XYZ file of C-alpha atoms in Angstrom:
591
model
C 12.822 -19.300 -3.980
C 12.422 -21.715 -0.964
C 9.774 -24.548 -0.364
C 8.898 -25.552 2.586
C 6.994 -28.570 2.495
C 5.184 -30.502 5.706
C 4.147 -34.210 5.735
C 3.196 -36.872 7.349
C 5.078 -39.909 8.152
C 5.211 -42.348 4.950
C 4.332 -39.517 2.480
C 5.550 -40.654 -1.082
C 8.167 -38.157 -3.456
C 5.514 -37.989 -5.805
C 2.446 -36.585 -3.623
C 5.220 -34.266 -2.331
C 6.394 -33.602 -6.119
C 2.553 -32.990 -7.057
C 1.972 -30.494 -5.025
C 5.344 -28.431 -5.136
C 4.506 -28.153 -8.913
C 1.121 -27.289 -8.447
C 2.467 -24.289 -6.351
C 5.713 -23.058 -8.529
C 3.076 -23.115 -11.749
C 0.707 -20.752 -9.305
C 3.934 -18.416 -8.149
C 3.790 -16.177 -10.701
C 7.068 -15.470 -9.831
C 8.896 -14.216 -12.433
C 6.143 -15.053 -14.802
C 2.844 -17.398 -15.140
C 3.408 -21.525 -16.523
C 6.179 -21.909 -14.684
C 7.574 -25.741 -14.878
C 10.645 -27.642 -12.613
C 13.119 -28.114 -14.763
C 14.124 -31.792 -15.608
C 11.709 -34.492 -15.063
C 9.816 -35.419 -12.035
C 9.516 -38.911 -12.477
C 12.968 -40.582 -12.466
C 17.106 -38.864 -12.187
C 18.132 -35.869 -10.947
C 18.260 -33.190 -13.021
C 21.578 -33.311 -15.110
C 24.475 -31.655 -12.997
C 23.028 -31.892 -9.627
C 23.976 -34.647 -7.356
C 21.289 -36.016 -4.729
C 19.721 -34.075 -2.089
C 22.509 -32.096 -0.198
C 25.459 -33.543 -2.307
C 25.825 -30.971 -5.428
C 28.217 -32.409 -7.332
C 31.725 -30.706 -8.715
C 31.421 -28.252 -5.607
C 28.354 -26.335 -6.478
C 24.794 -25.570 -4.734
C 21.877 -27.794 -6.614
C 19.573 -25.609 -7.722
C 16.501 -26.079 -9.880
C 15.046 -23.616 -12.054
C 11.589 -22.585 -12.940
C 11.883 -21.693 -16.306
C 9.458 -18.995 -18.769
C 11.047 -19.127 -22.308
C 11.267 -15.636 -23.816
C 9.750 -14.724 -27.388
C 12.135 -16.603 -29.547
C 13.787 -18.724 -27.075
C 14.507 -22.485 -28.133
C 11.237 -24.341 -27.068
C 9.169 -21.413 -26.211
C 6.469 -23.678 -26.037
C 4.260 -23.722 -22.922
C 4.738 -26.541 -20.687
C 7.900 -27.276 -22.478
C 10.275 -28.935 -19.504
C 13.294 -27.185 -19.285
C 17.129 -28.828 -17.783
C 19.101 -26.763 -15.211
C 21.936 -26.231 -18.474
C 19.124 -25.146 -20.550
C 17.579 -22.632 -18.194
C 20.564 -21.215 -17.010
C 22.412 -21.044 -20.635
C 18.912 -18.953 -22.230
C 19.289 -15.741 -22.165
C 16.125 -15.236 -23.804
C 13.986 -16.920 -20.933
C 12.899 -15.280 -17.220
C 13.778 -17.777 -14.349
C 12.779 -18.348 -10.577
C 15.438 -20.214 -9.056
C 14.872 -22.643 -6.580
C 17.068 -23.025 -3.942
C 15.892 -25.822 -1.935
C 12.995 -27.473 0.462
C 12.702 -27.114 3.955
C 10.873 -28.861 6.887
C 11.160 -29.634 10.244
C 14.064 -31.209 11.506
C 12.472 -34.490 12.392
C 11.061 -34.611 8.817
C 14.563 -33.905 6.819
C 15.220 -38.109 6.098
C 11.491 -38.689 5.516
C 11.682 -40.633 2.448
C 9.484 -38.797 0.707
C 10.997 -35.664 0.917
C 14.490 -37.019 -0.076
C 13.701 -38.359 -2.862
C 11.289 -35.384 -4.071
C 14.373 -33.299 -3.404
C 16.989 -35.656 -5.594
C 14.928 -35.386 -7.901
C 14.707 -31.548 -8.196
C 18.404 -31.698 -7.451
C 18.305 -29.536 -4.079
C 19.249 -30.020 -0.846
C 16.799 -30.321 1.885
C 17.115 -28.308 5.049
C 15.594 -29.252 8.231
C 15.061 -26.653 11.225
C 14.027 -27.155 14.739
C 10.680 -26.834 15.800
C 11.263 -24.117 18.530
C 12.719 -21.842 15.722
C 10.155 -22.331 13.674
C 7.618 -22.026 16.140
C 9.180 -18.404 15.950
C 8.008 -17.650 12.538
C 5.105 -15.777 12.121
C 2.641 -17.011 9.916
C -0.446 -15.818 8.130
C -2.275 -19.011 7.506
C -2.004 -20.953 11.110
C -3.562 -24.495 11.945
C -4.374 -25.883 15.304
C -3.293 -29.618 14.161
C -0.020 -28.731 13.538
C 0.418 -26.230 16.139
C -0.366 -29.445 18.515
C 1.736 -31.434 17.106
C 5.198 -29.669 16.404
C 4.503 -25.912 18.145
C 4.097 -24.062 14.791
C 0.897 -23.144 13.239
C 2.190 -23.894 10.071
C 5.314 -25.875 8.805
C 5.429 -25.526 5.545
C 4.914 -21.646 5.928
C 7.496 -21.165 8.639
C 9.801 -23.364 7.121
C 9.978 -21.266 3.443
C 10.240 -18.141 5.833
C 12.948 -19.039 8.150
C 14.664 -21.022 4.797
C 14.499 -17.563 2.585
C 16.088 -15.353 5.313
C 15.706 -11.705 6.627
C 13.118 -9.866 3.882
C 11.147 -12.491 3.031
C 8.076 -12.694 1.996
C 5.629 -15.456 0.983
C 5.119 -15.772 -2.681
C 2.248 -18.883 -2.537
C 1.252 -19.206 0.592
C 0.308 -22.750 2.203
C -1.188 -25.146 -0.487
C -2.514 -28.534 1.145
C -3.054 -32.106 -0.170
C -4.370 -34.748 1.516
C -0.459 -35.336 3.071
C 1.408 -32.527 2.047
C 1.528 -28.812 2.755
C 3.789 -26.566 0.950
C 4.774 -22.917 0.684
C 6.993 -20.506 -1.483
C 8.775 -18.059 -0.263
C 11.758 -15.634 -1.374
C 12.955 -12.450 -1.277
C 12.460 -9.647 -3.591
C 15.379 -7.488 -4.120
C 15.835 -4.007 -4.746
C 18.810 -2.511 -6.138
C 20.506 0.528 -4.620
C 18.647 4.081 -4.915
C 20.541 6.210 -7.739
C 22.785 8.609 -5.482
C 21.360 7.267 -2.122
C 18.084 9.569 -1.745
C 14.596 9.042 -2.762
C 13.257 10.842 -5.573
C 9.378 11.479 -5.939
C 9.765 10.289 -9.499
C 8.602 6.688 -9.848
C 10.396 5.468 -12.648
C 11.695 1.923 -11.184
C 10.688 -0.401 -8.343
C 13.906 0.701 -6.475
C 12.912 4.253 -6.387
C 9.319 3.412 -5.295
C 9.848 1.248 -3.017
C 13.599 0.607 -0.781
C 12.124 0.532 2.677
C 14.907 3.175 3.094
C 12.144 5.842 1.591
C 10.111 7.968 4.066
C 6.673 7.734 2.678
C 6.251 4.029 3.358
C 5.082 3.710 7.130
C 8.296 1.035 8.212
C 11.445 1.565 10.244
C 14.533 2.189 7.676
C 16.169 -1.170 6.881
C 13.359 -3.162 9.013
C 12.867 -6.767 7.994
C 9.187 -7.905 6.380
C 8.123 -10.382 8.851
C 4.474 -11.537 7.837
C 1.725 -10.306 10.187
C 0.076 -13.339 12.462
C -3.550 -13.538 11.599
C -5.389 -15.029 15.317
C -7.884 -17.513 14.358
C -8.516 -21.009 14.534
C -11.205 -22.093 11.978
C -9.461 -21.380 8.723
C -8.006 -24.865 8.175
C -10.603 -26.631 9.900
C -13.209 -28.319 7.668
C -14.612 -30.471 10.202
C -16.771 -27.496 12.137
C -19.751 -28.800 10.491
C -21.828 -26.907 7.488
C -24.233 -25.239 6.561
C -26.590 -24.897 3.886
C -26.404 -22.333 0.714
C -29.813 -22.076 -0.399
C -30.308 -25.894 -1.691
C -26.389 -26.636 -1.283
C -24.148 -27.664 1.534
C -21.253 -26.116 1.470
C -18.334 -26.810 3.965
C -16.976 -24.357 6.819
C -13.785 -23.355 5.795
C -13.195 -19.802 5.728
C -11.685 -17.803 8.966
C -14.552 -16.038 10.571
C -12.290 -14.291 13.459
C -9.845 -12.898 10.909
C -10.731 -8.759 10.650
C -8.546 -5.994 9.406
C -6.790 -5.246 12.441
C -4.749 -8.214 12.521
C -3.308 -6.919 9.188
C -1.544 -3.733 10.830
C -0.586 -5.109 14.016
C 3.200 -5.270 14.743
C 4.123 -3.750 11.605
C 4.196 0.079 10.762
C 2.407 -0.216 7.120
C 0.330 2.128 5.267
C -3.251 1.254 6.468
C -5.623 0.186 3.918
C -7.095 -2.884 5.663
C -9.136 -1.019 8.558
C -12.203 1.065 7.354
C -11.678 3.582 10.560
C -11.919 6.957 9.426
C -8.323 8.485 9.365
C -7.664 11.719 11.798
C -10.250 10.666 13.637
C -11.530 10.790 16.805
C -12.146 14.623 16.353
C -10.340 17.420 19.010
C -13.485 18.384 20.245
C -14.780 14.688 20.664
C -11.325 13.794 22.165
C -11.883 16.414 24.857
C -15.562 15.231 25.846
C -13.941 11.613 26.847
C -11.567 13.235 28.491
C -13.569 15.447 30.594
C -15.432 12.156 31.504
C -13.009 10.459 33.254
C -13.475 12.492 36.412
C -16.096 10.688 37.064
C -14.930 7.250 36.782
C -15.406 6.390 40.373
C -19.352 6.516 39.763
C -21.438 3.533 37.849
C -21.655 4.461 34.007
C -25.483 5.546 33.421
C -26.762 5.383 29.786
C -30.230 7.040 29.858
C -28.827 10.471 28.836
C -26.975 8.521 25.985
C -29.791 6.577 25.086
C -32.262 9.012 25.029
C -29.772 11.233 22.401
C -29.471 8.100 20.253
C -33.387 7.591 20.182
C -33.554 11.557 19.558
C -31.061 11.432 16.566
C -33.606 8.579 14.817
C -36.700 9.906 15.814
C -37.951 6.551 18.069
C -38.534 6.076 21.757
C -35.947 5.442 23.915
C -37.746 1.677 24.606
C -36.527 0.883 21.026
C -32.804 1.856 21.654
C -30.175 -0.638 23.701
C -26.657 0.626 23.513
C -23.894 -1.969 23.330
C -19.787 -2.229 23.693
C -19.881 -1.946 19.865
C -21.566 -3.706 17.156
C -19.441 -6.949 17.829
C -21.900 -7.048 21.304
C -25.159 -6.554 19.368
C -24.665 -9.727 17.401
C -23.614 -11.859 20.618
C -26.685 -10.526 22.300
C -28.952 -11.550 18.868
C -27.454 -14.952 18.694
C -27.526 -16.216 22.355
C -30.881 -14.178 23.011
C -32.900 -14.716 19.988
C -35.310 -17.740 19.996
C -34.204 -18.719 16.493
C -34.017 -22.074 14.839
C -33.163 -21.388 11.022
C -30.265 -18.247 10.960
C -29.082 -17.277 7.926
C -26.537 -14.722 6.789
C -26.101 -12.879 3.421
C -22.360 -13.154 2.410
C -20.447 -11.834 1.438
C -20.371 -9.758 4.637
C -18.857 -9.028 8.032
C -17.818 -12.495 9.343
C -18.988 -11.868 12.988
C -22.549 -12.383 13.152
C -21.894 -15.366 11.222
C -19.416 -16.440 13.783
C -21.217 -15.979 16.939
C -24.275 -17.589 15.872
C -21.733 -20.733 15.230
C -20.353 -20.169 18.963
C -24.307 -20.125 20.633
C -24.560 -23.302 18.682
C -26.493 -22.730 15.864
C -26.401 -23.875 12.600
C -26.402 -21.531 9.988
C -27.255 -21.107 6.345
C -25.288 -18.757 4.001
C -26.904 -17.320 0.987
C -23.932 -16.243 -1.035
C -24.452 -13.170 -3.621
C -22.302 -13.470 -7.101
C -20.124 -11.246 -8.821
C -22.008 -11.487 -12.021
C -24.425 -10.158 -10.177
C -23.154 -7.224 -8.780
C -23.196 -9.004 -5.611
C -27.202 -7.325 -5.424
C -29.163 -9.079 -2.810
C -32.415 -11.045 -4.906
C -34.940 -11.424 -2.034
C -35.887 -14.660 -3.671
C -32.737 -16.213 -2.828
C -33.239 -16.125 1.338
C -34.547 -19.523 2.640
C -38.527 -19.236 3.207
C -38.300 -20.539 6.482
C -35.430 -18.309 7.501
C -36.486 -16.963 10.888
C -33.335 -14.887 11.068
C -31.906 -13.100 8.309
C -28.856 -11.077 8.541
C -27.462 -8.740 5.873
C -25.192 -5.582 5.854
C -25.908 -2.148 4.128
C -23.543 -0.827 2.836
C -22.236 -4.441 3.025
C -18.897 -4.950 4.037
C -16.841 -5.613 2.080
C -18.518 -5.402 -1.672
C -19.700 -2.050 -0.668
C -22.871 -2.755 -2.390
C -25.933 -0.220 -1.161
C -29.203 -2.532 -1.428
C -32.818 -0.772 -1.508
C -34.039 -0.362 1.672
C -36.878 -1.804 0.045
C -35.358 -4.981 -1.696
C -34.034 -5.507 2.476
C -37.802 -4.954 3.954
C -38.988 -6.874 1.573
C -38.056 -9.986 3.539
C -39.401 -9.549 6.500
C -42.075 -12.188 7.475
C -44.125 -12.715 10.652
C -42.166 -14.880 12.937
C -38.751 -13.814 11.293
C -35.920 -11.376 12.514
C -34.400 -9.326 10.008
C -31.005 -7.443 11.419
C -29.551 -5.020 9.066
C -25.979 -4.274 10.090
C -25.789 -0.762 9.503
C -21.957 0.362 10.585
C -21.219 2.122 7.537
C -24.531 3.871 6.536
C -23.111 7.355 8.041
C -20.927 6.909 5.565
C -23.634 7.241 2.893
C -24.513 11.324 2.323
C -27.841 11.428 3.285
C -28.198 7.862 4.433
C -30.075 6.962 1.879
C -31.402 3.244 2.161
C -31.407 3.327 5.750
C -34.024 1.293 7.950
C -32.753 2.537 11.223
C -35.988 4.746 11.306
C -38.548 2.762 10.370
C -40.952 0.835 12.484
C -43.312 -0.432 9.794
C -41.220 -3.211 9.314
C -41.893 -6.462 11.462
C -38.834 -7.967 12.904
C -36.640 -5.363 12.262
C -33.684 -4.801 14.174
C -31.188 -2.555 13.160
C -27.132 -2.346 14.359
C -25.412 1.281 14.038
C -21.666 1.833 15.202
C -19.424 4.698 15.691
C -16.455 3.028 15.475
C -15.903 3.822 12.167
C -16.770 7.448 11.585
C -15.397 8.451 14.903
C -12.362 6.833 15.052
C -14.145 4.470 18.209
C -12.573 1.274 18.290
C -10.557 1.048 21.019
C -13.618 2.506 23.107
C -16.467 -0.332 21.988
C -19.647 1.630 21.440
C -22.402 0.932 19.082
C -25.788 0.637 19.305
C -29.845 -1.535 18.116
C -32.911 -0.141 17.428
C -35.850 -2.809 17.362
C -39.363 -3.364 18.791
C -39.221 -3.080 22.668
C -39.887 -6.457 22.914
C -36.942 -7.837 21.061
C -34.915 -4.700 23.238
C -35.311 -6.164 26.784
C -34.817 -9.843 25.349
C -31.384 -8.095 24.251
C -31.241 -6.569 27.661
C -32.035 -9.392 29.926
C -28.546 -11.374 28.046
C -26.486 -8.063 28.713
C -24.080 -8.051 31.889
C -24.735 -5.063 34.142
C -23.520 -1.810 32.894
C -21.787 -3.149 29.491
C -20.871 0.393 28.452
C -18.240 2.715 29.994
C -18.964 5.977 30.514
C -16.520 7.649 28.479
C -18.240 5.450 25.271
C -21.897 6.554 26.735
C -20.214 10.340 26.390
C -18.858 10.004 23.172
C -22.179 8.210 22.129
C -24.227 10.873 23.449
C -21.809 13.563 21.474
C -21.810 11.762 18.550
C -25.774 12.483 18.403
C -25.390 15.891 18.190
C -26.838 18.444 15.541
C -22.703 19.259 14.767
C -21.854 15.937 14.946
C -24.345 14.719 12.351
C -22.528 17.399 10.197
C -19.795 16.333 10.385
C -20.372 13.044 9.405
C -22.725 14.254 6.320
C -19.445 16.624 5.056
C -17.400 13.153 5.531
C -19.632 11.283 3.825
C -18.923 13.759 0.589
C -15.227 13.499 0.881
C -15.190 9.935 1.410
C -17.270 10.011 -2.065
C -14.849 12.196 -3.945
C -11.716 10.062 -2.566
C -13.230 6.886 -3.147
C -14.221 7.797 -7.392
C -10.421 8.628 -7.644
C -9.295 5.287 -5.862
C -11.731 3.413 -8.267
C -10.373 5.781 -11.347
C -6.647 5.226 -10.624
C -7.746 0.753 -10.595
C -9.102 1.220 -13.199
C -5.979 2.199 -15.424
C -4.872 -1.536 -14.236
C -6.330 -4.275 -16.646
C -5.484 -7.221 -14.244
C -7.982 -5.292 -11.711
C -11.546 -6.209 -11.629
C -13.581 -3.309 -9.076
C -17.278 -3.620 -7.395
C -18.099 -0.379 -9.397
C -20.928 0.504 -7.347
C -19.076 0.638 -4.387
C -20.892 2.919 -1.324
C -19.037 2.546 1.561
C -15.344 3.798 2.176
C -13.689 1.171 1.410
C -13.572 -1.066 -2.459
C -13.257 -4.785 -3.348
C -11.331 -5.599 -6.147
C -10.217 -8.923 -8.169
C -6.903 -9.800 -9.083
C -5.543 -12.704 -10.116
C -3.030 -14.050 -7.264
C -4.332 -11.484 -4.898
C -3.044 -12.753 -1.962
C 0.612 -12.809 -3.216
C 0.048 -9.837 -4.814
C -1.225 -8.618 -1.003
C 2.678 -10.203 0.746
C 4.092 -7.580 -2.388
C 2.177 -4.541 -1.106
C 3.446 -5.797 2.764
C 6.894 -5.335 1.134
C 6.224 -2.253 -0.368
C 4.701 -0.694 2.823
C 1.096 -0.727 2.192
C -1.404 -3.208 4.424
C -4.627 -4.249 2.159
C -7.392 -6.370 3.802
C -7.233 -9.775 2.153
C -10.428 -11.252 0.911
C -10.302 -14.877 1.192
C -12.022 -14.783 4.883
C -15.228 -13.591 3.743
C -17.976 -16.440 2.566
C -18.097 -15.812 -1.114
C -14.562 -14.656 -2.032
C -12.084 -16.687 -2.062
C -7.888 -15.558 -2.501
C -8.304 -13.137 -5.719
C -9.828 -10.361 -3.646
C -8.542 -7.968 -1.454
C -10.592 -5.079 0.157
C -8.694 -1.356 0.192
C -10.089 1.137 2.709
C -10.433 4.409 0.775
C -7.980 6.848 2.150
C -6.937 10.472 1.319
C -5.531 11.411 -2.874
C -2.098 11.687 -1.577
C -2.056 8.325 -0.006
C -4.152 6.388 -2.818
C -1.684 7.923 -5.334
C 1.322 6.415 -3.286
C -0.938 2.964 -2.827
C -1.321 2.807 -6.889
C 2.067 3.322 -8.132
C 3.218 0.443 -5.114
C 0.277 -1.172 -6.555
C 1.501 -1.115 -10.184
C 4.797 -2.160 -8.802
C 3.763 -5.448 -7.324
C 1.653 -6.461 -10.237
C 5.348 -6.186 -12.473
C 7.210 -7.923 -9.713
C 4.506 -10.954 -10.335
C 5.313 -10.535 -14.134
């Protein structure tokens, strides 16, 4: 293993030492209570010279050390030397290999003496290279100040070579930052081919074997997730019922950024698969002869107002959902917004960028994550929630949702996934008994839309043509106004209802399969197409699947989770089957 440690000038060995212990005890890696051997607080560990000088022509090394049944001091916590760990056959070890930094940082006292102490050398890299490294947890302030997003990250990646992946990912202090990272090897495939037999992780998982989605022999470079706000605490906050609770989650992260660059098994992006459709293919196709005329979205609204039974005045079609909740937050003449989380980040996010300050009501696990009306602020005069809510999957009552809507409050119900739901059941997207109400479909997701934008609300008229009056002229292309207007059809809504049943079926054996897993904790009553589930470590457990081919969408971005979740898009039996026994392999690679 390799630690890569940032800090800031005058940083002492022990805040460094505090937190690189804090980290190896969370690796996991080969097994849980890890300790450094030797002690932290005064010589090297016996056999190792000072940082970068191994003595009698060796390579320092510490060892995190897990003492076997029957080992000598099998007792936890019990400190282990280098000789001891090394000489125990009976124990499981994580060898450390050494810190690294930036270059400018390799004499900072601190991190000399933190690495003397562990006995390992420190190396130092240049900023440019490490401004190479890709890294899934990027900051602004260091990005300023040295020209990587993250040193500690970068530094345990470039440190731990081709193949590796992060095994903690960046831990903070008030000083220090520091990361784990290593490689996790695979020995040779008996006879050179890939059996369908699963009986070891080298047969599962060499990225040699076709099933996984990478290039043969391609290196595991961690996929660069593109927003700003996830080390930032200083963004403000906002208010949780009675509480105030600090902005610190990343609002801009989504599942795309999980696939990008890397050819993985996608389980991070809830877009149907084989989608869009032939015949829906060919109708945007067809549209592009006429290109050279302004788009015109009466036909397309009218077939959207059709398909819920309303006038067209209550319809406004939008470049995707993501639009609709711009509109809402800089048309709206709100004061108090609040949003329901755990949920899609967005609206949550561009109410922050109009400039409003917004409350979160968070829903618990012990609760099924089951929306209490009670909980939503009185004075809330917007209220936003998601059903099927993404990404606990949870179906509310449409009744529990209308039953907080007040006079002078706007209630938006971010409908995306309801198609997904046979029979839409729950839905509000036809009512107009409810005051307020404003409702956001998309067809992104059943359709296979995303690279298109499309999407639509349905509200009063009045609350329409405030929407209206904030959109630029003719927001929507005309091949998305086709699609949208196809997408309405009596076929089309057929479609999506004999979808809706599959996704069911595949989504009971996805939940089955976790369930054999006793470190996995599901949402049971999961709706939607896609599952969150709870697992200890989760988000090294998510760098494992990377490794093993398989993108999962990590949870820690969504208000309300924090790193033990991860969100899995429900895909076909053949694929799920392949995602469970990788999944079964990175929960043994963890011990």
């Amino acid at each position: 293993m390799h630690i890569g440690v940032g800090v800031r000038s005058g940083t002492t060995a022990e805040e460094v030492l505090t937190l690189v212990l804090a980290a190896l005890a969370e690796a996991g890696l080969p097994g849980a209570g890890l300790t450094v051997a030797g002690p932290v607080g005064g010589e090297p560990l016996p056999g190792a010279g000072a940082a970068g000088t191994p003595e009698a022509g060796g390579t320092a090394t510490a060892w995190a050390a897990v003492p076997g049944p029957g080992a000598p001091g099998a007792g936890a916590g019990t400190p282990r030397t280098a000789g001891a760990a090394a000489s125990d056959a009976g124990g499981r070890y994580a060898r450390v290999v050494g810190l690294a930094t930036l270059d400018a940082r390799v004499t900072e006292p601190g991190i000399v003496a933190a690495a003397a102490r562990l006995g390992v050398p420190v190396t130092g890299w240049p900023a440019e290279e490490l401004a190479g490294v890709a890294v899934p947890h990027p900051s602004r302030v260091p990005l300023a100040a040295t020209g990587t997003a993250s040193v500690a990250e970068a530094a345990a990646l470039r440190a731990a070579g081709p193949g590796a992946v992060l095994l903690v990912p960046k831990r903070k202090s008030r000083r220090v930052t520091c990361a784990i990272a290593g490689s996790v090897p695979f020995p040779p495939v008996k006879g050179g081919s890939c059996s369908d037999e699963v009986t070891s992780v080298a047969r599962l998982s060499p990225l040699t074997c076709g099933y996984i989605g990478g290039e043969p022999d391609s290196p595991h470079i961690p996929t660069p997730h593109t927003t700003a706000d996830m080390d930032t605490h200083t963004d403000g906050s906002q208010t949780d019922g009675s509480h105030t609770v600090g902005h610190a989650h990343d609002l801009r992260h989504h599942g795309d950024a999980e696939v990008r660059d890397e050819k993985l098994v996608d389980l991070a992006v809830n877009v149907r698969t084989a989608t869009p459709p032939d015949w829906l293919r060919e109708r945007i196709a067809h549209s592009l002869t006429s290109l050279a005329l302004y788009p015109d979205g009466r036909s397309a609204r009218a077939a959207v107002a059709a398909r819920h039974d309303l006038p067209p005045g209550r319809v406004l079609l939008t470049a995707g959902a993501a639009e609709a909740f711009v509109l809402l937050a800089r048309a709206l003449p709100v004061r108090r917004p609040v949003v329901v989380h755990p949920q899609f980040t967005e609206p949550e996010a561009a109410l922050r960028d109009a400039g409003h300050e917004v409350g979160r009501v968070l829903l618990r696990e012990e609760d099924g994550f089951r929306l209490d009306p009670v909980a939503v602020p009185e004075g809330a005069d917007l209220v936003v929630i998601g059903n099927p809510t993404n990404p606990t999957s949870v179906l509310h009552p449409a009744e529990t949702i209308a039953a907080l809507a007040r006079p002078g409050r706007y209630l938006v119900v971010d409908e995306a996934f309801m198609d997904a739901v046979p029979g839409e059941r729950e839905a509000l997207a036809r009512r107009t008994d409810v005051p307020g109400l404003v409702v956001l479909r998309s067809l992104t997701k059943t359709w296979g839309l995303a690279g298109l934008r499309i999407g639509y609300v349905l509200a009063e008229p009045e609350t329409i043509a405030l929407l209206e009056r904030a959109q630029p002229l003719w927001p929507v292309s005309t091949p998305a106004l086709v699609a949208a207007e196809a997408c309405m059809g009596r076929a089309a809504l057929i479609e999506a209802e004999e979808a809706a049943h599959r996704i069911g079926t595949e989504r009971a054996h996805l939940l089955a399969g976790l369930a054999e897993f006793d470190e996995v904790r599901t949402v049971a009553a999961a709706e939607g197409p896609f599952v969150l589930i709870r697992i200890e470590g989760a988000d090294a457990i998510r760098e494992r699947l990377r490794l093993l081919g398989f993108a999962a969408r990590r949870g820690d971005t969504f208000p309300g989770l924090d790193r033990h979740w991860l969100r899995l898009a429900v895909r076909d039996r053949v694929t799920t089957n392949r995602f469970l026994q990788a999944l079964d392999q990175a929960l043994l690679l963890g011990g």
